[in-house]
GROMACS .gro file of C-alpha atoms in nm:
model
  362
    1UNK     CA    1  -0.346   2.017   1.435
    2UNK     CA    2  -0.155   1.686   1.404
    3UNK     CA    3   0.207   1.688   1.352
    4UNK     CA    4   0.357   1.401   1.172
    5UNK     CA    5   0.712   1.291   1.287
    6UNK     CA    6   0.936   1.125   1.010
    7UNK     CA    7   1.252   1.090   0.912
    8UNK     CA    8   1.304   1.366   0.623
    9UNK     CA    9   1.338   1.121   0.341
   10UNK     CA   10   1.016   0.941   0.389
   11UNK     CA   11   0.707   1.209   0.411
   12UNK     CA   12   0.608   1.102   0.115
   13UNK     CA   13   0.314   0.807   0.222
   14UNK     CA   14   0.141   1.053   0.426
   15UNK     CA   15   0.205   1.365   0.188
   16UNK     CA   16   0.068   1.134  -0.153
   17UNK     CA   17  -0.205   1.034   0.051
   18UNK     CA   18  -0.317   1.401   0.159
   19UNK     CA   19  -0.199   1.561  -0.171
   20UNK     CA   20  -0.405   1.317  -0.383
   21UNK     CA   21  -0.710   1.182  -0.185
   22UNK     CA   22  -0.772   1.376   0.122
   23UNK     CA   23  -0.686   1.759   0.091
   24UNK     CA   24  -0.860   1.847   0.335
   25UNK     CA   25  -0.637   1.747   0.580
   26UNK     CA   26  -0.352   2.000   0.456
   27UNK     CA   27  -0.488   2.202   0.702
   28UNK     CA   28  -0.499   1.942   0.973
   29UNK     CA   29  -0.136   1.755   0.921
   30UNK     CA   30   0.183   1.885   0.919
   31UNK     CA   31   0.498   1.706   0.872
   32UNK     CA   32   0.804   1.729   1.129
   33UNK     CA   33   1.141   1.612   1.031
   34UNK     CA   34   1.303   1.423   1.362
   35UNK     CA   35   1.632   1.608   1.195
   36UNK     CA   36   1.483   1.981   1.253
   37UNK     CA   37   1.411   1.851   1.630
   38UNK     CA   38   1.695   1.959   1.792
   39UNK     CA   39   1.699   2.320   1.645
   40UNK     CA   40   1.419   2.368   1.790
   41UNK     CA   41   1.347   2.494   2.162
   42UNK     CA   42   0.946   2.461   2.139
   43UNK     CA   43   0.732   2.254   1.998
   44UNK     CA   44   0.372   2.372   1.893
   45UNK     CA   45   0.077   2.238   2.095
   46UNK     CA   46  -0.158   1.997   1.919
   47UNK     CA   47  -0.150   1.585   1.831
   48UNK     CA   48   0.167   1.409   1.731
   49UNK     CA   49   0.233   1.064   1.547
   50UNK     CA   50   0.552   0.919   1.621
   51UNK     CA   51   0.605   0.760   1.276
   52UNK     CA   52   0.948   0.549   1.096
   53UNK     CA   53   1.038   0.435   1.458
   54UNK     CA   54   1.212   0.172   1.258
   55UNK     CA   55   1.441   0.385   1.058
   56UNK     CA   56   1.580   0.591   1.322
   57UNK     CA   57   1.920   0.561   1.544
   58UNK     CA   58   1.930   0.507   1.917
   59UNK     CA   59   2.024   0.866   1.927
   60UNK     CA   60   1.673   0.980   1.742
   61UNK     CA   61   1.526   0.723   1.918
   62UNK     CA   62   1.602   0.901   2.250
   63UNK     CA   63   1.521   1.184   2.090
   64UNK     CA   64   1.187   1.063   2.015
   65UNK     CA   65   1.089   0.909   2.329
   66UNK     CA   66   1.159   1.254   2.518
   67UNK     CA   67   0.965   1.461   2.281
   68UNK     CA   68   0.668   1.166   2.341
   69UNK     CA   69   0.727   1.224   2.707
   70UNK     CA   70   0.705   1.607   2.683
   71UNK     CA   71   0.399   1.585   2.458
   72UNK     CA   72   0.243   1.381   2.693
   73UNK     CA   73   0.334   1.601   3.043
   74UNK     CA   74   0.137   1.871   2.864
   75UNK     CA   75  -0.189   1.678   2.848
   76UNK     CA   76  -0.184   1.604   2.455
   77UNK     CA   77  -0.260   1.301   2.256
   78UNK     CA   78   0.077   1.123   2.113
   79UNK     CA   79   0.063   0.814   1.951
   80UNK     CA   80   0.335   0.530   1.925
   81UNK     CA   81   0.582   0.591   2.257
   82UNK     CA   82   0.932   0.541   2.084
   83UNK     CA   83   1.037   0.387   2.424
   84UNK     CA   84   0.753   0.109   2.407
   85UNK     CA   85   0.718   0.044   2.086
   86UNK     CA   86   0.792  -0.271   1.942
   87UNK     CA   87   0.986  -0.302   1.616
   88UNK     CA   88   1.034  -0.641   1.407
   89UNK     CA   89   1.225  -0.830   1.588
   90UNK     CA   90   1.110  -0.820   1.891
   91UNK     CA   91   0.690  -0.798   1.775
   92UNK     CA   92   0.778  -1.142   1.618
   93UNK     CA   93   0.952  -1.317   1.847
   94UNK     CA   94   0.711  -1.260   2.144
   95UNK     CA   95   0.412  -1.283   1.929
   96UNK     CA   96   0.551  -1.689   1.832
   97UNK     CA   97   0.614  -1.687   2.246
   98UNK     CA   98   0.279  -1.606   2.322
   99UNK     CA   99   0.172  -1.845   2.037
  100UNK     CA  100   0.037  -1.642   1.861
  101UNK     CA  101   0.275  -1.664   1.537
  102UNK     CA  102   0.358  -2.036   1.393
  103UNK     CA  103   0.700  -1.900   1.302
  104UNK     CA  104   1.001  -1.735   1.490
  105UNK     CA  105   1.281  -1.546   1.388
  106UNK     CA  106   1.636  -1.532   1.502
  107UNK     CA  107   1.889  -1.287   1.509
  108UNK     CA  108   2.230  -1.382   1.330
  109UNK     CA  109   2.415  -1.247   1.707
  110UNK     CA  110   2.214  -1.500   1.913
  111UNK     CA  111   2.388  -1.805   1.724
  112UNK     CA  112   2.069  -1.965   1.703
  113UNK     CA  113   2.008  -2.277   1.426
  114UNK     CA  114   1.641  -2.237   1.347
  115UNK     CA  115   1.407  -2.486   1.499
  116UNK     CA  116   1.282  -2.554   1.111
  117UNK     CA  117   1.334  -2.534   0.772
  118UNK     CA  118   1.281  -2.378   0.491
  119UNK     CA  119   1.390  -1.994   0.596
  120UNK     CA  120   1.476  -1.648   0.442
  121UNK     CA  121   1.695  -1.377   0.569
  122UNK     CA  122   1.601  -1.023   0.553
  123UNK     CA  123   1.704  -0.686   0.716
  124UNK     CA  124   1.557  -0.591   1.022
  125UNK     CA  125   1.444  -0.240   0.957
  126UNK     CA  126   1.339  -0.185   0.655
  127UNK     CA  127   1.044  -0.314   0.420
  128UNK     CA  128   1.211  -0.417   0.089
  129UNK     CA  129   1.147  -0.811   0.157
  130UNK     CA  130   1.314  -1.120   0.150
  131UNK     CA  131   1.732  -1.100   0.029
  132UNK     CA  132   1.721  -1.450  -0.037
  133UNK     CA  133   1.501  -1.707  -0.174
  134UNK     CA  134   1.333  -1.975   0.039
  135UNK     CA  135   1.669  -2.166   0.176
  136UNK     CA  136   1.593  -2.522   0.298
  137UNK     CA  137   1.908  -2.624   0.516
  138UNK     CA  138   2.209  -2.469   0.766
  139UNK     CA  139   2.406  -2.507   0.446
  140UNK     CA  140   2.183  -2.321   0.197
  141UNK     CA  141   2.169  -2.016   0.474
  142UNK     CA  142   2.535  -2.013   0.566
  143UNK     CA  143   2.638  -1.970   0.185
  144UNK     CA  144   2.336  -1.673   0.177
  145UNK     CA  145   2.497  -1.535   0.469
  146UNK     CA  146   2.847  -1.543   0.357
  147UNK     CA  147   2.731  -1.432   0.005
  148UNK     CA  148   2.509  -1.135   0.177
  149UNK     CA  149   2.831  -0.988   0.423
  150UNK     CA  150   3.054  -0.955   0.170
  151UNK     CA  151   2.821  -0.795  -0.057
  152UNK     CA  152   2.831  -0.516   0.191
  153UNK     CA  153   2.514  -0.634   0.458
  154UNK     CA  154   2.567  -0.564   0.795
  155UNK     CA  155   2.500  -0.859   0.972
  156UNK     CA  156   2.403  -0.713   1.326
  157UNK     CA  157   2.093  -0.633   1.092
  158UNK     CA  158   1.977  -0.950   0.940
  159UNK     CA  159   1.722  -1.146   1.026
  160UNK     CA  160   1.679  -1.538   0.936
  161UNK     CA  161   1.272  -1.588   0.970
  162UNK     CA  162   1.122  -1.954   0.954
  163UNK     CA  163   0.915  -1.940   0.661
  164UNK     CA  164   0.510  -1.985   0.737
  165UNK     CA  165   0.297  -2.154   0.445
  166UNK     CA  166  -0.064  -1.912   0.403
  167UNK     CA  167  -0.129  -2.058   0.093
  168UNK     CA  168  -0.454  -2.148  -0.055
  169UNK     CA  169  -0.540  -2.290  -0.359
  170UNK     CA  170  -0.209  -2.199  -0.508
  171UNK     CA  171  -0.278  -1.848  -0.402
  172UNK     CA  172  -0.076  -1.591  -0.087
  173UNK     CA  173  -0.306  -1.347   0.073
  174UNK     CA  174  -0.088  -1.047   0.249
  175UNK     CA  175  -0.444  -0.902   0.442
  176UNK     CA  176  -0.314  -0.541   0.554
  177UNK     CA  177  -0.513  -0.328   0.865
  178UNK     CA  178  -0.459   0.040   1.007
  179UNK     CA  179  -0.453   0.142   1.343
  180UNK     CA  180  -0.466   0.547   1.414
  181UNK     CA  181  -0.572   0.599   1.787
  182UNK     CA  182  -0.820   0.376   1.895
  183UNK     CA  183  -0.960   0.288   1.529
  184UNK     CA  184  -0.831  -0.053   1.373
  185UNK     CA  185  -1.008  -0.108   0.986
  186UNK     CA  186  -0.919  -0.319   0.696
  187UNK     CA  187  -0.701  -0.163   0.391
  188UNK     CA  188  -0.642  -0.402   0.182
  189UNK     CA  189  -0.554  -0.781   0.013
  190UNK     CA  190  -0.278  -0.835  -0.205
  191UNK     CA  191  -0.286  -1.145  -0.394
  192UNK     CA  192   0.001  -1.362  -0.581
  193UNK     CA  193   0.131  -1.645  -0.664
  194UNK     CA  194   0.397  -1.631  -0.517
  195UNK     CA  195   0.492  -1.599  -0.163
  196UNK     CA  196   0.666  -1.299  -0.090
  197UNK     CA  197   0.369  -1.052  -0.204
  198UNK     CA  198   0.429  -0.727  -0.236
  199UNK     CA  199   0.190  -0.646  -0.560
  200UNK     CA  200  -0.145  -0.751  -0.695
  201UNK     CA  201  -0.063  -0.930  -1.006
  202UNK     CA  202  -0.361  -1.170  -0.968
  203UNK     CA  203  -0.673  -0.964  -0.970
  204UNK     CA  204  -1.030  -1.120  -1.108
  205UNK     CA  205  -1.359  -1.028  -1.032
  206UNK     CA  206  -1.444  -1.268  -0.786
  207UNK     CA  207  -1.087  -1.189  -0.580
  208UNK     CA  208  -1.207  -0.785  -0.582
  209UNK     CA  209  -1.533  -0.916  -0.452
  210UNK     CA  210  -1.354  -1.146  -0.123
  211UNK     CA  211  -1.098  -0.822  -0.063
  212UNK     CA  212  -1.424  -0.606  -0.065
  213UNK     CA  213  -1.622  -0.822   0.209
  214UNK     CA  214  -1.276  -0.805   0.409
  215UNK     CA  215  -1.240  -0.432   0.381
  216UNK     CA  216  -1.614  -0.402   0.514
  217UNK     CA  217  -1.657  -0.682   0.764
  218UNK     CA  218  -1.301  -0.627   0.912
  219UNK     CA  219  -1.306  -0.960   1.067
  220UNK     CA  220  -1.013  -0.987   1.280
  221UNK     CA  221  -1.072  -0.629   1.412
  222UNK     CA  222  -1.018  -0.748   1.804
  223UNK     CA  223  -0.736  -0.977   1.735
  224UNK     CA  224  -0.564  -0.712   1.581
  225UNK     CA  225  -0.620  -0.438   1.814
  226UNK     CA  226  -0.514  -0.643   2.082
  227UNK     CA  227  -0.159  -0.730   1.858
  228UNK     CA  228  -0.131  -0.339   1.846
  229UNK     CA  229  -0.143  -0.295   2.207
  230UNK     CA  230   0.065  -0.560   2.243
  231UNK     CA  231   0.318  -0.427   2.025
  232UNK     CA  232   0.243  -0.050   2.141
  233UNK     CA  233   0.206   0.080   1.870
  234UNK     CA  234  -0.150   0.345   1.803
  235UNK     CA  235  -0.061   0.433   1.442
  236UNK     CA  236   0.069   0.192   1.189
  237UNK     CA  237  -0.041  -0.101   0.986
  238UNK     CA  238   0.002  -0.450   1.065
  239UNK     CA  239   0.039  -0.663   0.709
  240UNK     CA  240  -0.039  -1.041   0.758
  241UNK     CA  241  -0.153  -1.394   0.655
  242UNK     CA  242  -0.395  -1.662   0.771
  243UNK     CA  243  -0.271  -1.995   0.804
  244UNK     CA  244  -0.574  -2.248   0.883
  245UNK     CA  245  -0.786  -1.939   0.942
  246UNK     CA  246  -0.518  -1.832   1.209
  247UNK     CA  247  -0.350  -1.480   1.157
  248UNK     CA  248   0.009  -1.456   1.164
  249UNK     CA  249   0.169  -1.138   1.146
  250UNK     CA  250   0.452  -1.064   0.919
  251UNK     CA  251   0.526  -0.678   1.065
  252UNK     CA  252   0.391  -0.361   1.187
  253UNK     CA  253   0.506  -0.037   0.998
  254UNK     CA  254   0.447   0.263   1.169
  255UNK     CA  255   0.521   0.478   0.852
  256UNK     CA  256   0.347   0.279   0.569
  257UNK     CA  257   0.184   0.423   0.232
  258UNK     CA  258  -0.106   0.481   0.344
  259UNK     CA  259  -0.282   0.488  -0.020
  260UNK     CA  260  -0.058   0.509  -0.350
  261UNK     CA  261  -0.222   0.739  -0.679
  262UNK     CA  262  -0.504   0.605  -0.775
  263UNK     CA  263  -0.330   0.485  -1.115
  264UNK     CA  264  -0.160   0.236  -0.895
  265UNK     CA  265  -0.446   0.062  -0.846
  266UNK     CA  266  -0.697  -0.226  -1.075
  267UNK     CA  267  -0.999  -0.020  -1.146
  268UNK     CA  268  -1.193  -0.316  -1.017
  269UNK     CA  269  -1.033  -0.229  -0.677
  270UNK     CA  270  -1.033   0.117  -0.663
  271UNK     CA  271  -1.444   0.178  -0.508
  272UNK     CA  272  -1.310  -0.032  -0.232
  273UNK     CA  273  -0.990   0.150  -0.156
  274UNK     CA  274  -1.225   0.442  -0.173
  275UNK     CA  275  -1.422   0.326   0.104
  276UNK     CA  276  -1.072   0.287   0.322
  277UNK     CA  277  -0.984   0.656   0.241
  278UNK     CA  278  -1.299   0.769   0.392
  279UNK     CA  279  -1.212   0.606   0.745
  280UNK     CA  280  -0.853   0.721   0.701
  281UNK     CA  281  -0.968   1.044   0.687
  282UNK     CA  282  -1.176   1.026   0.950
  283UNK     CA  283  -0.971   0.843   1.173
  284UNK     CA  284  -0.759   1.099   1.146
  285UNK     CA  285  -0.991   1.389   1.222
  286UNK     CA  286  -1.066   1.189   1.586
  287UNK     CA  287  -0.761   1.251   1.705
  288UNK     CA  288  -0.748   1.588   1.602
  289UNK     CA  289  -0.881   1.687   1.944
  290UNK     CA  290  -0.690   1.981   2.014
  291UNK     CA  291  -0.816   2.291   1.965
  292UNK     CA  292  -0.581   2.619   2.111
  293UNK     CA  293  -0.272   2.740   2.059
  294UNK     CA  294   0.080   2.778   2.264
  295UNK     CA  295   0.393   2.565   2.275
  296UNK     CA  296   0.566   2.306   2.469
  297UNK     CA  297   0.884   2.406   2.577
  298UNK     CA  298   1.192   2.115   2.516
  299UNK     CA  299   1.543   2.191   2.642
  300UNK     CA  300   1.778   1.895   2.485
  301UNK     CA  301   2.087   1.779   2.609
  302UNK     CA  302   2.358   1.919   2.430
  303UNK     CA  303   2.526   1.617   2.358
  304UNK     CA  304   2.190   1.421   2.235
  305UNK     CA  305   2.183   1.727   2.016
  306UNK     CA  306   2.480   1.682   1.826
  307UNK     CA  307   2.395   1.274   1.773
  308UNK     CA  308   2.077   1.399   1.628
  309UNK     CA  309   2.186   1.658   1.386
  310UNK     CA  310   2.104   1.602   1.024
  311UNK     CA  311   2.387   1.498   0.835
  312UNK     CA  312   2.440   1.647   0.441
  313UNK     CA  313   2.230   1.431   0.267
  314UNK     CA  314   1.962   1.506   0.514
  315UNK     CA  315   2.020   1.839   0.481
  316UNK     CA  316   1.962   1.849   0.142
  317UNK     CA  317   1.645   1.675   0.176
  318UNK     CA  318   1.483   1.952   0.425
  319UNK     CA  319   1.650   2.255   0.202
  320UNK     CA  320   1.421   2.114  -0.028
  321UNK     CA  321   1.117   2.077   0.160
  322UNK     CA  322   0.993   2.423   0.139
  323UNK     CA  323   0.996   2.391  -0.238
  324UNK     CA  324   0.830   2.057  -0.311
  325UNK     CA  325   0.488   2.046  -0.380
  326UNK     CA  326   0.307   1.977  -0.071
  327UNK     CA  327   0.240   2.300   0.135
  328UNK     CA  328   0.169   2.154   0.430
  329UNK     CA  329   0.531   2.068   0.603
  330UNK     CA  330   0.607   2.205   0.931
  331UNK     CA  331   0.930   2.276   0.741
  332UNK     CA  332   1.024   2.664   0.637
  333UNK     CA  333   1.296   2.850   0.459
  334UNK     CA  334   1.402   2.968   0.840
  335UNK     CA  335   1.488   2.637   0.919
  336UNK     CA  336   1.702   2.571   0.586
  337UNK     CA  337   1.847   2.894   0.639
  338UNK     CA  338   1.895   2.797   1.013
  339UNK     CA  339   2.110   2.495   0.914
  340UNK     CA  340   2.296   2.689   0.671
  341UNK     CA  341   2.421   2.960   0.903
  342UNK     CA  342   2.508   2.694   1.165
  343UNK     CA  343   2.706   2.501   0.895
  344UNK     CA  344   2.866   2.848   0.810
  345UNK     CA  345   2.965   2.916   1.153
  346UNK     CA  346   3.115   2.545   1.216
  347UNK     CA  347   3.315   2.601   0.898
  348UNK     CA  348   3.443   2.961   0.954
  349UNK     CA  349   3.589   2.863   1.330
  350UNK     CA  350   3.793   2.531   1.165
  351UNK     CA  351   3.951   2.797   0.928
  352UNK     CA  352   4.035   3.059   1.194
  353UNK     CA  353   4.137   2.729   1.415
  354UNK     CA  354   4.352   2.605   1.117
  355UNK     CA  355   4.458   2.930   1.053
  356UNK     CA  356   4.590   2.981   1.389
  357UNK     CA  357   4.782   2.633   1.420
  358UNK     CA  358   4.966   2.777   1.085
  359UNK     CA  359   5.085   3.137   1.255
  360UNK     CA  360   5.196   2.905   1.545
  361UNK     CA  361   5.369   2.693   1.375
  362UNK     CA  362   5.569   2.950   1.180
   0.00000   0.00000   0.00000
């Protein structure tokens, strides 16, 4: 069995991906809410995935990295060590230390004026893109800055990245590869015109035909497993460009979609995408190793508890969870009901606590 960690809002790119191309891992992955965690007392023996690292709190983060840590005392795989692994910021700047990466990026705490121009400013933890367009001076990116604060962005989490030219022949190339456990393969190209490329609008024969030699010649294969170890990360995929046939890494997400509906896709491209479902798949059945049953035991501080207790819009999400459509979540109507009593009980003891002050007071 292989348990899927995530935060209870995002199942969904591993839960499309099973539900609509590879049922026959419902049996084989289930999906664990980091919320339900600390509810819990054991955790059931088999493989675990350590996935959204980059959406989670230092509190869940802690969280995480002593579940890894318990997983891995009793002798069972666990991929992506929350402690270890890398997240945006820090993958990209030592990745332009090591020289790797043309670019750098800068934090807006450090103070730092970027060594070049032109530059964009994004958030550091999620995967919507660029919030501004290409700015070309200190002047451009102060008024972006100023403009992006007091629409409500935080800035401890913006990032200003030095923008790296992969264009060819008027076209960007975003080449995207998986790593789960020691398997790195090709997924995909997406091709624009533009720079920030985040759909396929420009598909023709002969472009299918390039992305198809990519997805089956995987030709940076080494470089990229040694970026993952570098950035310590065993599931995820890395999205990136070539500049002067050098790759340059824009991010690793370790909770990407790992294959939309197939109506998502140019039926020229959809054989090949095919082909990457099939080593999904079996990527994932190598690391289901496991084979027994039993539980680890996990005794959490009481105060890491609290920091890591779903708040009511989370809650809502994992009441839910037994009735969606996918079957396969390692959520139940105990847990909801769980969460429910607990809220009860919290609620109940501020009335009789209120309640109390009142006949005191009188």
């Amino acid at each position: 069995m292989i348990y899927f960690l995530v935060h209870s809002k995002q199942s969904w790119p591993i839960t499309t991906f099973v539900d609509f191309f590879a049922p026959r891992l419902a049996s084989t992955v289930r999906v664990l809410p980091y919320e339900l965690i600390p509810r819990r007392t054991r955790l059931p023996r088999g493989a675990y995935i350590f996935a959204d690292l980059e959406r989670l709190s230092p509190a869940r983060l802690q969280l995480a990295g002593f579940i890894h840590q318990r997983v891995r005392e009793a002798g069972l795989p666990a991929l992506n060590d929350p402690r270890r692994a890398m997240r945006r910021y820090d993958l990209l700047r030592s990745l332009h230390e090591k020289g790797t990466n043309d670019f750098n990026v800068y934090r807006l705490s450090e103070g730092m004026t970027p060594a070049r121009f032109p530059v964009f400013v994004r958030r550091e933890y999620d995967h919507s893109g660029s919030l501004t367009p290409l700015l070309h001076d200190s002047g451009e990116l102060a008024r972006s800055i100023q403009r992006l604060t007091a629409g409500g962005a935080r800035p401890e989490e913006l990032l200003v990245v030095e923008y790296c030219d992969t264009s060819d022949a008027g076209l960007f190339r975003k080449y995207s590869a998986f790593r789960i456990g020691r398997r790195v393969f090709a997924s995909h190209v997406l091709t624009d015109r533009v720079w920030m490329t985040k759909e396929t609008p420009v598909t023709t024969p002969e472009i299918v035909a390039a992305e198809n030699i990519y997805l089956r010649t995987n030709p940076h294969e080494q470089q990229l497993s040694n970026i993952f170890e570098h950035a310590g990360i065993g599931y995820g995929r890395v999205d990136y460009g070539l500049r002067a046939g050098r790759v340059q890494v824009w991010e690793i997400n370790t909770n990407p979609v790992v294959m939309p509906r197939k109506w998502a896709y140019e039926p020229l491209r959809w054989p090949g995408q095919e082909f990457v479902g099939r080593k999904i798949i079996a990527a994932f059945e190598a690391i289901d190793t496991f084979q027994g049953a039993g539980s680890i035991r996990i005794r959490l501080d009481r105060d890491l508890a609290r920091r890591c207790a779903p708040d009511s819009t989370e809650k809502a999400w994992i009441y839910a969870a037994p009735l969606r459509r996918s079957v396969f979540h390692e959520v139940t109507i105990r847990d909801a009901l769980r969460i429910t009593a607990a809220a009860v009980r919290r609620r109940a003891s501020a009335l009789f606590q209120a309640a109390g002050d009142s006949n005191g007071r009188s």
